[in-house]
Amino acid sequence: MMQLDVRSNKILDELINNPSILSKDIEKKYNLTRRQLGYSFQKINDWLLEQNLPLIERTRQGHFIMDQTVFSQLAPEQEKAPTMDTAILTEKQRVYAILMMLLSTDDLSLVHFTSALDVSKNTVLSDLKQVQKYLQPYDLKWRYSRRYGYLLEGDELLIRKLLRHILYKILEMNHGEDRLCQLAAIDKQEIREWNRSIEHVEKKLNLKFTDEKLHAMPYIFILLLRRIKRGHKVHAFFIHYEELSDTKEYRATEEILSDCDDIPRQERLFITLHLLTTNVYWSERLTEDAIPNLKKALNEMLDLFEKKACVVLQEREQLLNKLLLHVKPAYYRIKYHLTELNDVQESVSKDFQALHHLVKKSTKPLADLIGAKIPESETIYLTMLIGGWMTRQGDSIKGKIKAIVVCPKGVSVSGLMLTELRSLFPEFVFLDAMSVREFQTYPINYDIVFSPINLETDKKVFIADSFLEREDKNRLRKQVMMELHGYIPSEIHVEDIIAIVKNHATIADENELSKDLYRYIHRDDSASVKRTEQLPEADLSDLITPEHITLRKQVASWEEAIRVCAQPLLQKRQIEQRYIEAMVAHCQEDPYIVIGPHIAIPHAAPEEGVNDVAMSLLKLDEAVHFTEGYAIHVIIVIAAVDKQKHLKALMQLMKLSASKQDRDGIIRASSATDIHKIIQKYAIDEQHR
């Protein structure tokens, strides 16, 4: 470990004891040239880095900026931190200070800023440019007028959001509470009175405010009420009175504001929302009354995560309760768009990127309950909670093989490949199925790729057909295991075991026995999970019934073919008209809907107008042309409500499209019944696999 030389030690002591000293004063006091001081300053920072302490910054004006941690670690006990008067603010801290003044005070001039910050007018003017940048994500701006001075303009709801954010930033600064009182002209006696009022409410309503933001509550109330009295009011907005009026937080708001006259209802609701969204309320028993179905949604989220991450979360009920405590305030933050806007997002470490990705892909039940997409910052916190829980139980996805599937044949086919490969390699974590274009910019770290085509990557690529027959699967598993682990897994065929069992016992349900044996043979002994894939229920013949089959001699265009094919689904309200328009739009840009000679499967995303999983078929005597080189006789519209429920039928459809005999049979068929008989063969084949 490096040691500081005598000169560098003296300079560091001087900075700790006199943080407001200038570079030129140190040079004069210790008889140093600018170069010598620069050399010592670099050595000090190298030493601080080795000590795991923040580096000291030096401004162009010759000031030194030191983090509070340096003082607390190195300064003598009686001099552990600089006073507020001597501490130099960084540019970012000055931006926070200017914003707080704009939020809390009217009739501000340039002199107010220079006096409060102890800097020149030019510095303030430069800082105001940074303030304008900081305001952009909030859709706010500052304006100067001779009559009113500097003031903020924009939606009051967004100004309140900014107020809360900046208040916390200033409280985090050295001597934050003193600085906040100075910037916003708050009397400390007023703070003490609010604290007594909050304590009274805690006792009266049997509440307990316990999180780290509790100390901010008096300042929040003072500044909000100040804005209200000055006429800066929140207008009627989309907070639902019925949703908030029954909460303990609303009763707390009413109690706290009992001595305040003329506070409109929408303002009381806003303050209630503040309490609900800042994690200030804690209870040993969190009931379902506040947010119905929240626990159910979180449970479904964890189910999805376990499947995607190949893990079993132990002591799950405890984890659920921990998630409930976090997600209750997050629910209101997300629903009412109060998640922080321009706060720097916590970055996910490289080791947690894959875990974070899987958590994001599992949040749909929660997003559906709230009715809004889960913001990145909220997902990061969920990742931290779940990742920490897994670490505690000694589990991780870090050691597991992470695979992706890259397929040039569209969403449905790549989803089919993903399902097939997940069953074939239950010990792997499959992150995503994607197009070649998406693969070229894929940000998550992975170990191997499965694809029907060669790809440019430094990772291992295993060539796998879009549809895998049994022999293909056996061959692929052998190849992958040999290349990754240096061994070929022993060959155990389910059919051979069933044949042996038949010689000695009666099998009640051969199909179910076959599935159970397959899962057992392909289980991962090293994983903490023995998961069972829930096979999609619907066969191809269940979805494409005779009523869903249309026969035509010809159509005028590809677009007409889609519309004619989709009519049976539209009439049964399984899809909406907008889904048909979405299919037409997607087909113009996606040539990969052609899955075999003369067969195409137009489809769009579930959210574009699907009400129920469904398929329909159009057979044309005269082919319709789709782009150059594709003459299509059979169009099958696919309407999927998610990425799973239609996959069994899609597997059977892929088998059918690979059979020239059955393709030609459908094209020659003269009735819907004849076509359905051909389709039924694939459900029967599936049962006897």
XYZ file of C-alpha atoms in Angstrom:
689
model
C 0.000 0.000 0.000
C 1.424 3.405 -0.990
C 2.437 5.971 1.624
C 2.087 9.723 1.216
C 5.296 11.737 1.229
C 5.767 14.511 3.812
C 4.775 17.357 1.451
C 1.600 15.606 0.248
C 0.671 14.770 3.865
C 0.995 18.431 4.866
C -1.186 19.562 1.933
C -3.874 16.975 2.783
C -3.916 18.082 6.432
C -4.210 21.693 5.294
C -7.194 20.866 3.062
C -8.968 18.987 5.868
C -8.405 21.766 8.379
C -9.036 24.625 5.949
C -11.212 23.420 3.036
C -11.849 26.949 1.719
C -8.125 27.584 1.077
C -7.165 28.416 -2.511
C -4.428 26.771 -4.618
C -2.360 29.984 -4.740
C -2.490 30.235 -0.910
C -1.141 26.667 -0.543
C 1.617 27.441 -3.080
C 2.588 30.565 -1.104
C 2.355 28.911 2.349
C 4.500 25.897 1.406
C 6.715 27.667 -1.157
C 5.575 25.440 -4.062
C 5.409 25.940 -7.791
C 2.097 25.238 -9.552
C 3.675 22.087 -11.006
C 4.802 20.820 -7.580
C 1.316 21.366 -6.140
C -0.209 19.537 -9.111
C 2.154 16.599 -8.566
C 1.279 16.375 -4.837
C -2.425 16.779 -5.565
C -2.281 13.801 -7.947
C -0.468 11.698 -5.308
C -3.140 12.605 -2.716
C -5.914 11.483 -5.058
C -4.060 8.233 -5.864
C -3.793 7.562 -2.128
C -7.502 8.375 -1.547
C -8.432 5.990 -4.360
C -6.420 3.235 -2.671
C -8.236 4.003 0.609
C -11.622 3.667 -1.147
C -12.356 7.348 -0.488
C -13.801 9.951 -2.915
C -11.274 12.027 -4.880
C -10.768 15.748 -4.218
C -11.780 18.042 -7.094
C -10.006 21.284 -7.968
C -11.926 24.053 -9.776
C -10.499 26.441 -12.362
C -10.761 29.232 -9.801
C -8.423 27.296 -7.480
C -11.046 26.047 -4.997
C -10.971 22.494 -3.626
C -14.155 20.406 -3.410
C -14.050 17.552 -0.889
C -16.645 14.897 -0.209
C -18.011 14.654 3.331
C -16.683 11.075 3.581
C -13.075 12.334 3.412
C -13.678 14.596 6.414
C -15.469 11.948 8.462
C -12.656 9.426 7.852
C -9.589 11.662 8.136
C -10.438 14.768 10.171
C -9.924 14.956 13.959
C -13.118 14.327 15.967
C -13.700 17.998 16.763
C -13.207 19.009 13.126
C -14.928 16.186 11.247
C -16.802 18.367 8.772
C -16.441 21.842 7.340
C -19.004 24.354 8.436
C -21.726 25.325 6.015
C -20.123 28.727 5.572
C -16.781 27.316 4.395
C -18.010 24.407 2.256
C -17.799 25.098 -1.485
C -20.769 23.900 -3.546
C -20.273 21.968 -6.762
C -22.051 23.115 -9.934
C -24.709 20.408 -9.510
C -25.307 21.448 -5.881
C -25.664 25.085 -6.985
C -28.273 23.956 -9.534
C -30.212 22.257 -6.703
C -29.933 25.401 -4.587
C -31.208 27.705 -7.368
C -34.106 25.346 -8.043
C -35.066 25.284 -4.361
C -35.106 29.081 -4.281
C -37.300 29.174 -7.409
C -39.656 26.593 -5.877
C -40.002 28.247 -2.480
C -39.672 32.007 -3.038
C -41.202 34.648 -5.310
C -39.680 37.909 -6.664
C -36.138 36.583 -7.034
C -33.381 38.631 -8.655
C -29.843 37.775 -9.731
C -28.580 39.400 -6.513
C -30.552 36.858 -4.419
C -28.712 33.996 -6.155
C -25.224 35.529 -5.940
C -25.731 36.347 -2.267
C -27.100 32.911 -1.280
C -24.441 31.002 -3.223
C -21.534 33.407 -2.670
C -20.511 33.326 -6.338
C -20.247 35.851 -9.163
C -23.071 36.919 -11.501
C -21.360 35.141 -14.396
C -21.298 31.894 -12.405
C -25.021 32.214 -11.620
C -25.834 32.944 -15.279
C -23.877 29.847 -16.274
C -25.673 27.818 -13.564
C -29.061 29.049 -14.814
C -28.322 27.438 -18.193
C -27.778 24.141 -16.374
C -31.017 24.717 -14.427
C -32.870 25.042 -17.749
C -31.433 21.688 -18.903
C -32.404 20.097 -15.594
C -36.008 21.277 -16.037
C -36.468 19.840 -19.550
C -37.599 16.302 -18.531
C -40.274 17.937 -16.328
C -41.485 20.099 -19.230
C -40.810 23.179 -17.074
C -38.725 26.316 -17.638
C -37.632 29.400 -15.743
C -38.470 32.876 -16.962
C -37.330 36.339 -15.953
C -39.533 39.430 -15.926
C -38.827 42.878 -14.487
C -42.080 42.776 -12.559
C -41.874 39.311 -10.998
C -38.175 38.457 -11.228
C -37.150 34.828 -11.801
C -39.978 32.285 -11.654
C -40.859 28.748 -12.757
C -43.419 28.104 -15.480
C -45.265 24.871 -16.200
C -47.798 22.415 -14.848
C -48.118 22.691 -11.059
C -48.274 18.906 -10.672
C -44.846 18.612 -12.329
C -43.528 21.515 -10.234
C -44.615 19.619 -7.084
C -42.849 16.523 -8.359
C -39.677 18.568 -8.873
C -40.067 20.160 -5.430
C -40.027 16.807 -3.684
C -37.058 15.626 -5.738
C -34.927 18.738 -5.121
C -35.827 18.814 -1.428
C -34.367 15.315 -0.959
C -31.267 16.266 -2.945
C -30.533 19.221 -0.674
C -31.190 17.234 2.517
C -28.556 14.743 1.320
C -25.938 17.527 1.163
C -23.538 18.365 3.968
C -25.470 20.466 6.535
C -28.490 19.813 4.322
C -31.191 20.829 6.809
C -29.439 24.109 7.668
C -28.895 24.844 3.996
C -32.536 24.067 3.151
C -33.793 26.394 5.890
C -31.506 29.146 4.594
C -32.431 28.727 0.899
C -36.199 28.426 1.484
C -36.367 30.871 4.431
C -37.817 28.263 6.810
C -37.873 28.945 10.566
C -36.555 26.002 12.600
C -39.228 26.625 15.212
C -41.786 25.893 12.475
C -40.048 22.570 11.792
C -40.251 21.625 15.483
C -43.984 22.410 15.547
C -44.620 20.216 12.496
C -42.620 17.364 14.042
C -44.801 17.551 17.167
C -47.923 17.506 14.979
C -46.691 14.403 13.101
C -45.882 12.612 16.378
C -49.398 13.420 17.626
C -50.927 11.899 14.471
C -48.812 8.755 14.884
C -50.191 8.201 18.376
C -53.793 9.114 17.575
C -54.088 6.928 14.441
C -51.698 4.186 15.627
C -49.403 4.812 12.688
C -45.649 4.615 12.505
C -43.653 6.694 10.038
C -40.302 4.972 9.866
C -38.467 5.243 6.566
C -35.462 7.458 5.811
C -37.673 10.140 4.238
C -39.550 10.842 7.472
C -37.330 13.820 8.330
C -38.368 15.462 5.040
C -42.086 15.505 5.932
C -42.165 18.848 7.810
C -40.320 20.589 4.963
C -42.691 19.036 2.388
C -45.771 20.250 4.287
C -44.351 23.755 4.830
C -43.368 24.246 1.175
C -46.570 22.737 -0.248
C -48.786 24.898 1.955
C -46.691 27.929 1.087
C -47.264 27.318 -2.635
C -51.003 26.778 -2.065
C -51.325 30.063 -0.111
C -49.486 31.902 -2.905
C -52.033 30.670 -5.426
C -49.974 27.835 -6.979
C -52.681 25.173 -6.768
C -53.044 21.765 -8.330
C -56.121 21.796 -10.536
C -58.585 18.907 -10.591
C -56.689 15.919 -11.971
C -57.059 12.185 -12.311
C -56.567 11.120 -8.689
C -59.557 9.023 -7.698
C -61.060 10.231 -4.444
C -62.670 6.839 -3.818
C -59.315 5.058 -4.131
C -57.508 7.291 -1.628
C -60.187 8.452 0.830
C -60.337 5.110 2.653
C -56.586 4.901 3.260
C -54.896 5.566 6.584
C -52.717 8.078 4.769
C -55.785 10.168 3.893
C -56.886 10.151 7.547
C -53.350 11.197 8.504
C -53.496 14.071 5.991
C -56.857 15.246 7.378
C -55.498 15.111 10.923
C -52.273 16.948 10.062
C -54.176 19.671 8.186
C -56.890 20.004 10.851
C -55.668 23.501 11.803
C -55.239 24.630 8.189
C -58.238 26.374 6.653
C -59.292 26.485 3.015
C -57.204 23.576 1.724
C -59.085 22.277 -1.371
C -59.889 18.570 -1.652
C -57.564 18.043 -4.602
C -54.702 19.426 -2.482
C -55.554 17.040 0.362
C -55.544 14.198 -2.159
C -52.148 15.317 -3.467
C -50.662 15.339 0.036
C -52.198 11.900 0.661
C -50.545 10.728 -2.528
C -47.227 12.059 -1.233
C -47.593 9.937 1.902
C -48.594 6.898 -0.153
C -45.691 7.181 -2.590
C -42.726 7.864 -0.322
C -42.593 4.649 1.705
C -43.268 6.545 4.920
C -45.950 4.286 6.270
C -44.930 0.998 7.841
C -47.080 -1.711 9.398
C -46.335 -5.219 10.585
C -49.582 -6.324 8.951
C -50.187 -5.185 5.407
C -53.730 -5.989 4.399
C -55.187 -6.461 0.940
C -57.823 -3.799 1.598
C -55.738 -0.919 0.251
C -54.914 -2.472 -3.153
C -57.064 -5.495 -4.071
C -55.290 -8.264 -6.039
C -51.810 -6.787 -5.470
C -50.557 -9.923 -3.728
C -52.055 -12.105 -6.479
C -50.282 -10.050 -9.175
C -46.952 -10.281 -7.329
C -47.424 -14.032 -6.926
C -47.994 -14.395 -10.667
C -44.937 -12.225 -11.312
C -42.781 -14.548 -9.186
C -44.246 -17.596 -10.997
C -43.163 -16.120 -14.331
C -39.735 -15.221 -12.958
C -39.117 -18.730 -11.601
C -39.920 -20.240 -15.008
C -37.726 -17.809 -16.913
C -34.777 -17.928 -14.487
C -34.921 -21.700 -13.752
C -34.974 -21.160 -9.983
C -37.239 -21.869 -7.034
C -37.541 -18.972 -4.595
C -37.427 -20.316 -1.046
C -39.458 -18.850 1.866
C -41.617 -17.311 -0.823
C -44.268 -15.939 1.544
C -41.645 -13.806 3.290
C -40.390 -12.523 -0.061
C -43.980 -11.715 -1.075
C -44.507 -9.667 2.100
C -41.256 -7.799 1.469
C -42.331 -7.062 -2.105
C -45.760 -5.911 -0.885
C -44.175 -3.310 1.396
C -42.178 -1.905 -1.511
C -44.775 -2.235 -4.249
C -47.628 -0.602 -2.310
C -46.067 2.899 -2.618
C -44.671 1.991 -6.058
C -48.246 1.191 -7.181
C -49.329 4.777 -6.522
C -46.092 6.235 -7.959
C -46.577 4.328 -11.226
C -50.337 4.797 -11.487
C -50.181 8.559 -10.971
C -46.917 9.077 -12.918
C -44.938 10.248 -9.893
C -41.820 8.148 -10.495
C -38.738 10.365 -10.505
C -37.972 11.797 -13.949
C -34.420 13.061 -14.203
C -32.900 11.391 -11.183
C -29.845 9.442 -12.338
C -30.940 5.824 -12.712
C -29.076 3.302 -10.633
C -27.082 1.241 -13.083
C -27.408 -2.516 -12.915
C -24.055 -4.250 -12.500
C -22.866 -6.528 -15.284
C -23.557 -9.608 -13.152
C -27.164 -8.496 -12.588
C -28.012 -7.475 -16.169
C -29.429 -10.872 -17.137
C -31.359 -11.106 -13.845
C -32.749 -7.598 -14.393
C -33.792 -8.554 -17.921
C -35.695 -11.610 -16.627
C -37.384 -9.566 -13.892
C -38.524 -7.018 -16.531
C -39.981 -9.829 -18.645
C -41.921 -11.074 -15.587
C -43.647 -7.836 -14.550
C -46.670 -8.107 -16.876
C -49.138 -9.202 -14.097
C -48.147 -6.135 -12.056
C -48.350 -3.807 -15.076
C -51.797 -5.213 -15.934
C -53.043 -4.554 -12.378
C -51.737 -0.968 -12.330
C -52.711 -0.264 -15.924
C -49.319 1.195 -16.823
C -45.862 0.047 -17.877
C -43.433 -0.478 -14.973
C -40.708 2.249 -15.178
C -37.060 1.217 -15.314
C -36.232 2.654 -11.863
C -39.011 0.620 -10.233
C -37.905 -2.554 -12.067
C -34.334 -2.003 -10.882
C -35.558 -1.979 -7.286
C -37.527 -5.201 -7.864
C -34.334 -6.737 -9.289
C -32.397 -5.703 -6.190
C -35.040 -7.229 -3.887
C -35.322 -10.524 -5.791
C -31.572 -10.724 -6.481
C -30.796 -10.105 -2.803
C -33.265 -12.821 -1.807
C -31.654 -15.308 -4.207
C -28.175 -14.452 -2.895
C -29.406 -15.005 0.665
C -30.685 -18.479 -0.223
C -27.406 -19.286 -2.001
C -28.909 -19.319 -5.491
C -27.944 -17.403 -8.598
C -28.366 -17.460 -12.345
C -24.736 -16.359 -12.648
C -23.434 -19.917 -13.099
C -26.150 -21.022 -15.514
C -25.722 -21.123 -19.293
C -27.552 -18.132 -20.790
C -28.928 -18.723 -24.276
C -30.722 -16.677 -26.898
C -32.667 -17.751 -29.995
C -32.197 -15.821 -33.250
C -34.622 -16.590 -36.053
C -35.187 -14.683 -39.312
C -38.722 -16.078 -39.734
C -40.793 -13.742 -37.570
C -42.143 -13.564 -34.019
C -44.288 -16.705 -33.949
C -41.642 -19.014 -35.407
C -38.902 -17.670 -33.116
C -41.310 -18.133 -30.164
C -41.893 -21.707 -31.269
C -38.129 -22.337 -31.432
C -37.736 -20.855 -27.941
C -40.394 -23.197 -26.488
C -38.887 -26.269 -28.180
C -35.338 -25.449 -27.083
C -36.423 -24.595 -23.532
C -37.926 -28.085 -23.263
C -34.797 -29.640 -24.769
C -32.401 -27.739 -22.461
C -34.253 -27.173 -19.157
C -30.904 -26.495 -17.432
C -30.288 -23.349 -19.530
C -31.687 -19.854 -18.940
C -33.215 -18.647 -22.216
C -33.160 -14.859 -22.262
C -34.951 -14.005 -25.518
C -36.085 -15.022 -28.976
C -35.420 -12.325 -31.575
C -34.881 -11.319 -35.191
C -31.440 -10.933 -36.772
C -31.812 -7.145 -36.661
C -32.578 -7.207 -32.915
C -29.633 -9.575 -32.367
C -27.206 -7.079 -33.888
C -27.926 -4.582 -31.093
C -28.803 -7.007 -28.252
C -27.432 -5.502 -25.006
C -27.614 -8.437 -22.555
C -24.618 -10.704 -22.012
C -25.231 -14.294 -23.199
C -23.211 -17.502 -23.572
C -24.636 -19.337 -26.594
C -26.920 -18.739 -29.585
C -29.366 -21.096 -31.288
C -30.272 -20.111 -34.851
C -31.194 -21.658 -38.221
C -28.514 -19.457 -39.864
C -24.877 -18.534 -39.235
C -24.343 -15.304 -37.303
C -21.406 -13.010 -36.674
C -20.594 -13.304 -32.969
C -17.684 -14.374 -30.789
C -20.042 -16.627 -28.785
C -20.881 -20.252 -29.678
C -23.594 -20.568 -32.325
C -25.530 -23.835 -32.626
C -27.402 -24.261 -35.889
C -30.938 -25.487 -35.203
C -33.821 -25.724 -37.672
C -36.943 -23.668 -37.020
C -38.785 -26.941 -36.431
C -36.924 -29.862 -34.817
C -37.881 -33.494 -35.383
C -37.055 -36.025 -32.673
C -33.768 -37.096 -34.252
C -32.764 -33.453 -34.750
C -33.353 -32.830 -31.042
C -31.249 -35.803 -29.981
C -28.427 -34.777 -32.292
C -28.532 -31.131 -31.149
C -28.495 -32.023 -27.444
C -25.487 -34.305 -27.965
C -23.629 -31.602 -29.902
C -24.322 -28.865 -27.343
C -23.383 -31.000 -24.339
C -20.179 -32.195 -25.979
C -19.053 -28.666 -26.893
C -20.017 -27.061 -23.593
C -19.188 -29.825 -21.116
C -17.067 -32.333 -23.022
C -19.450 -35.261 -22.653
C -22.426 -36.796 -24.428
C -25.430 -37.431 -22.166
C -26.516 -41.055 -22.015
C -29.289 -41.913 -24.464
C -32.583 -42.703 -22.749
C -35.663 -42.797 -24.954
C -39.112 -42.373 -23.421
C -40.629 -44.760 -25.996
C -38.219 -47.547 -24.985
C -39.097 -47.149 -21.291
C -42.832 -47.206 -22.047
C -42.389 -50.384 -24.107
C -40.635 -52.041 -21.143
C -43.347 -50.890 -18.712
C -46.063 -52.272 -21.020
C -44.527 -55.757 -20.704
C -45.030 -55.719 -16.929
C -47.955 -53.352 -16.162
C -51.075 -51.739 -17.523
C -50.639 -48.038 -18.375
C -53.713 -45.945 -17.564
C -52.679 -42.844 -19.556
C -49.746 -43.373 -21.913
C -49.678 -39.733 -23.009
C -49.341 -38.352 -19.441
C -46.768 -41.020 -18.530
C -44.755 -40.036 -21.596
C -44.742 -36.371 -20.558
C -43.754 -37.126 -16.945
C -40.933 -39.432 -18.023
C -39.632 -36.833 -20.463
C -39.561 -34.173 -17.757
C -37.788 -36.509 -15.352
C -35.140 -37.585 -17.849
C -34.367 -34.030 -18.887
C -34.396 -32.511 -15.416
C -31.381 -30.528 -14.254
C -29.902 -32.213 -11.172
C -27.622 -29.270 -10.464
C -30.393 -26.671 -10.581
C -32.456 -25.657 -7.609
C -35.615 -26.120 -9.630
C -37.365 -29.071 -11.136
C -39.882 -27.159 -13.217
C -42.534 -28.565 -15.473
C -43.414 -26.858 -18.704
C -47.136 -26.398 -18.940
C -47.923 -27.529 -22.489
C -50.366 -25.376 -24.432
C -53.727 -27.093 -24.578
C -55.239 -26.246 -27.966
C -54.496 -28.506 -30.953
C -54.374 -27.101 -34.464
C -57.652 -28.879 -35.261
C -59.283 -27.248 -32.193
C -58.445 -23.778 -33.491
C -58.914 -24.281 -37.229
C -62.403 -25.796 -37.233
C -64.468 -26.198 -40.431
C -66.281 -22.936 -39.546
C -62.914 -21.161 -39.613
C -61.975 -22.492 -43.085
C -62.799 -20.490 -46.215
C -62.403 -21.728 -49.802
C -62.089 -19.232 -52.670
C -61.097 -19.526 -56.305
C -59.103 -16.310 -56.204
C -58.676 -12.894 -54.554
C -57.603 -9.576 -56.028
C -54.671 -8.907 -53.700
C -52.646 -10.086 -50.746
C -54.438 -7.577 -48.497
C -57.830 -8.949 -49.568
C -56.613 -12.479 -48.786
C -55.894 -11.452 -45.181
C -59.258 -9.733 -44.795
C -61.200 -12.705 -46.222
C -59.256 -15.205 -44.117
C -59.842 -13.209 -40.900
C -63.611 -12.765 -41.342
C -64.689 -15.850 -39.288
C -62.605 -14.596 -36.323
C -63.981 -11.071 -36.658
C -67.570 -12.342 -36.757
C -67.015 -14.322 -33.529
C -65.340 -11.248 -31.960
C -62.167 -13.207 -31.312
C -60.333 -10.338 -32.987
C -61.118 -6.680 -33.647
C -61.014 -4.859 -36.986
C -57.828 -3.083 -35.948
C -56.046 -6.453 -35.679
C -56.750 -7.054 -39.390
C -55.338 -3.621 -40.246
C -52.272 -4.347 -38.085
C -51.680 -7.656 -39.917
C -51.867 -5.915 -43.291
C -49.396 -3.248 -42.102
C -46.945 -5.800 -40.634
C -47.028 -8.030 -43.699
C -45.832 -5.158 -45.873
C -42.600 -5.047 -43.881
C -42.130 -8.717 -42.868
C -41.439 -11.329 -45.599
C -40.876 -14.013 -42.967
C -44.549 -14.859 -42.571
C -44.058 -17.398 -45.400
C -43.317 -20.622 -43.502
C -43.290 -23.126 -46.347
C -44.031 -23.527 -50.054
C -47.413 -21.876 -50.747
C -48.195 -21.317 -47.006
C -48.131 -18.028 -45.054
C -49.146 -17.094 -41.513
C -49.997 -13.361 -41.194
C -50.252 -12.146 -37.573
C -49.716 -9.101 -35.355
C -49.095 -8.436 -31.655
C -51.712 -9.538 -29.069
C -52.283 -5.954 -27.897
C -53.248 -4.873 -31.422
C -56.768 -6.291 -31.120
C -56.849 -9.966 -30.020
C -59.650 -10.996 -27.661
C -59.130 -14.780 -27.690
C -56.603 -17.278 -29.061
C -57.809 -18.288 -32.534
C -56.815 -19.322 -36.069
C -58.529 -19.293 -39.469
C -57.579 -20.677 -42.885
C -58.160 -19.489 -46.442
C -57.490 -21.863 -49.375
C -57.132 -20.332 -52.847
C -57.315 -22.266 -56.108
C -55.301 -19.543 -57.829
C -52.278 -18.362 -55.888
C -52.022 -14.801 -54.595
C -48.581 -13.204 -54.865
C -46.862 -11.905 -51.761
C -43.706 -9.910 -52.626
C -41.514 -11.297 -55.376
C -41.181 -15.057 -55.658
C -43.932 -16.118 -53.229
C -47.100 -17.673 -54.706
C -49.424 -18.414 -51.778
C -52.358 -20.863 -51.862
C -52.931 -21.291 -48.089
C -53.205 -18.351 -45.666
C -53.557 -19.032 -41.930
C -54.337 -16.058 -39.691
C -52.954 -16.458 -36.174
C -54.439 -14.478 -33.270
C -52.472 -15.085 -30.077
C -53.379 -13.656 -26.664
C -49.852 -14.321 -25.372
C -46.682 -16.093 -26.441
C -47.687 -19.532 -25.136
C -51.286 -20.607 -25.686
C -51.065 -21.044 -29.466
C -47.644 -22.713 -29.594
C -48.800 -26.349 -29.567
C -51.023 -25.625 -32.562
C -48.157 -23.740 -34.207
C -45.844 -26.749 -33.761
C -48.405 -28.924 -35.531
C -48.783 -26.313 -38.270
C -45.006 -26.294 -38.822
C -45.078 -30.078 -39.189
C -47.915 -29.802 -41.702
C -46.078 -27.139 -43.708
C -43.062 -29.458 -43.945
C -45.159 -32.235 -45.542
C -45.477 -31.849 -49.326
C -48.179 -34.528 -49.408
C -50.443 -32.734 -46.915
C -49.738 -29.262 -48.370
C -50.807 -30.490 -51.778
C -53.782 -32.276 -50.191
C -55.060 -29.004 -48.706
C -54.553 -27.135 -51.987
C -56.500 -29.826 -53.904
C -59.269 -30.159 -51.272
C -62.778 -29.272 -52.361
C -64.372 -28.732 -48.920
C -63.608 -27.394 -45.454
C -64.286 -30.879 -44.022
C -61.571 -32.442 -46.230
C -59.063 -29.806 -45.093
C -59.986 -30.318 -41.434
C -59.410 -34.102 -41.759
C -55.835 -33.427 -42.922
C -55.280 -31.003 -40.005
C -56.652 -33.542 -37.482
C -53.878 -35.993 -38.378
C -51.372 -33.732 -36.625
C -53.220 -33.752 -33.302
C -53.282 -37.566 -33.443
C -49.573 -37.697 -34.318
C -48.828 -35.385 -31.365
C -50.614 -37.722 -28.949
C -48.530 -40.683 -30.125
C -45.155 -39.013 -30.171
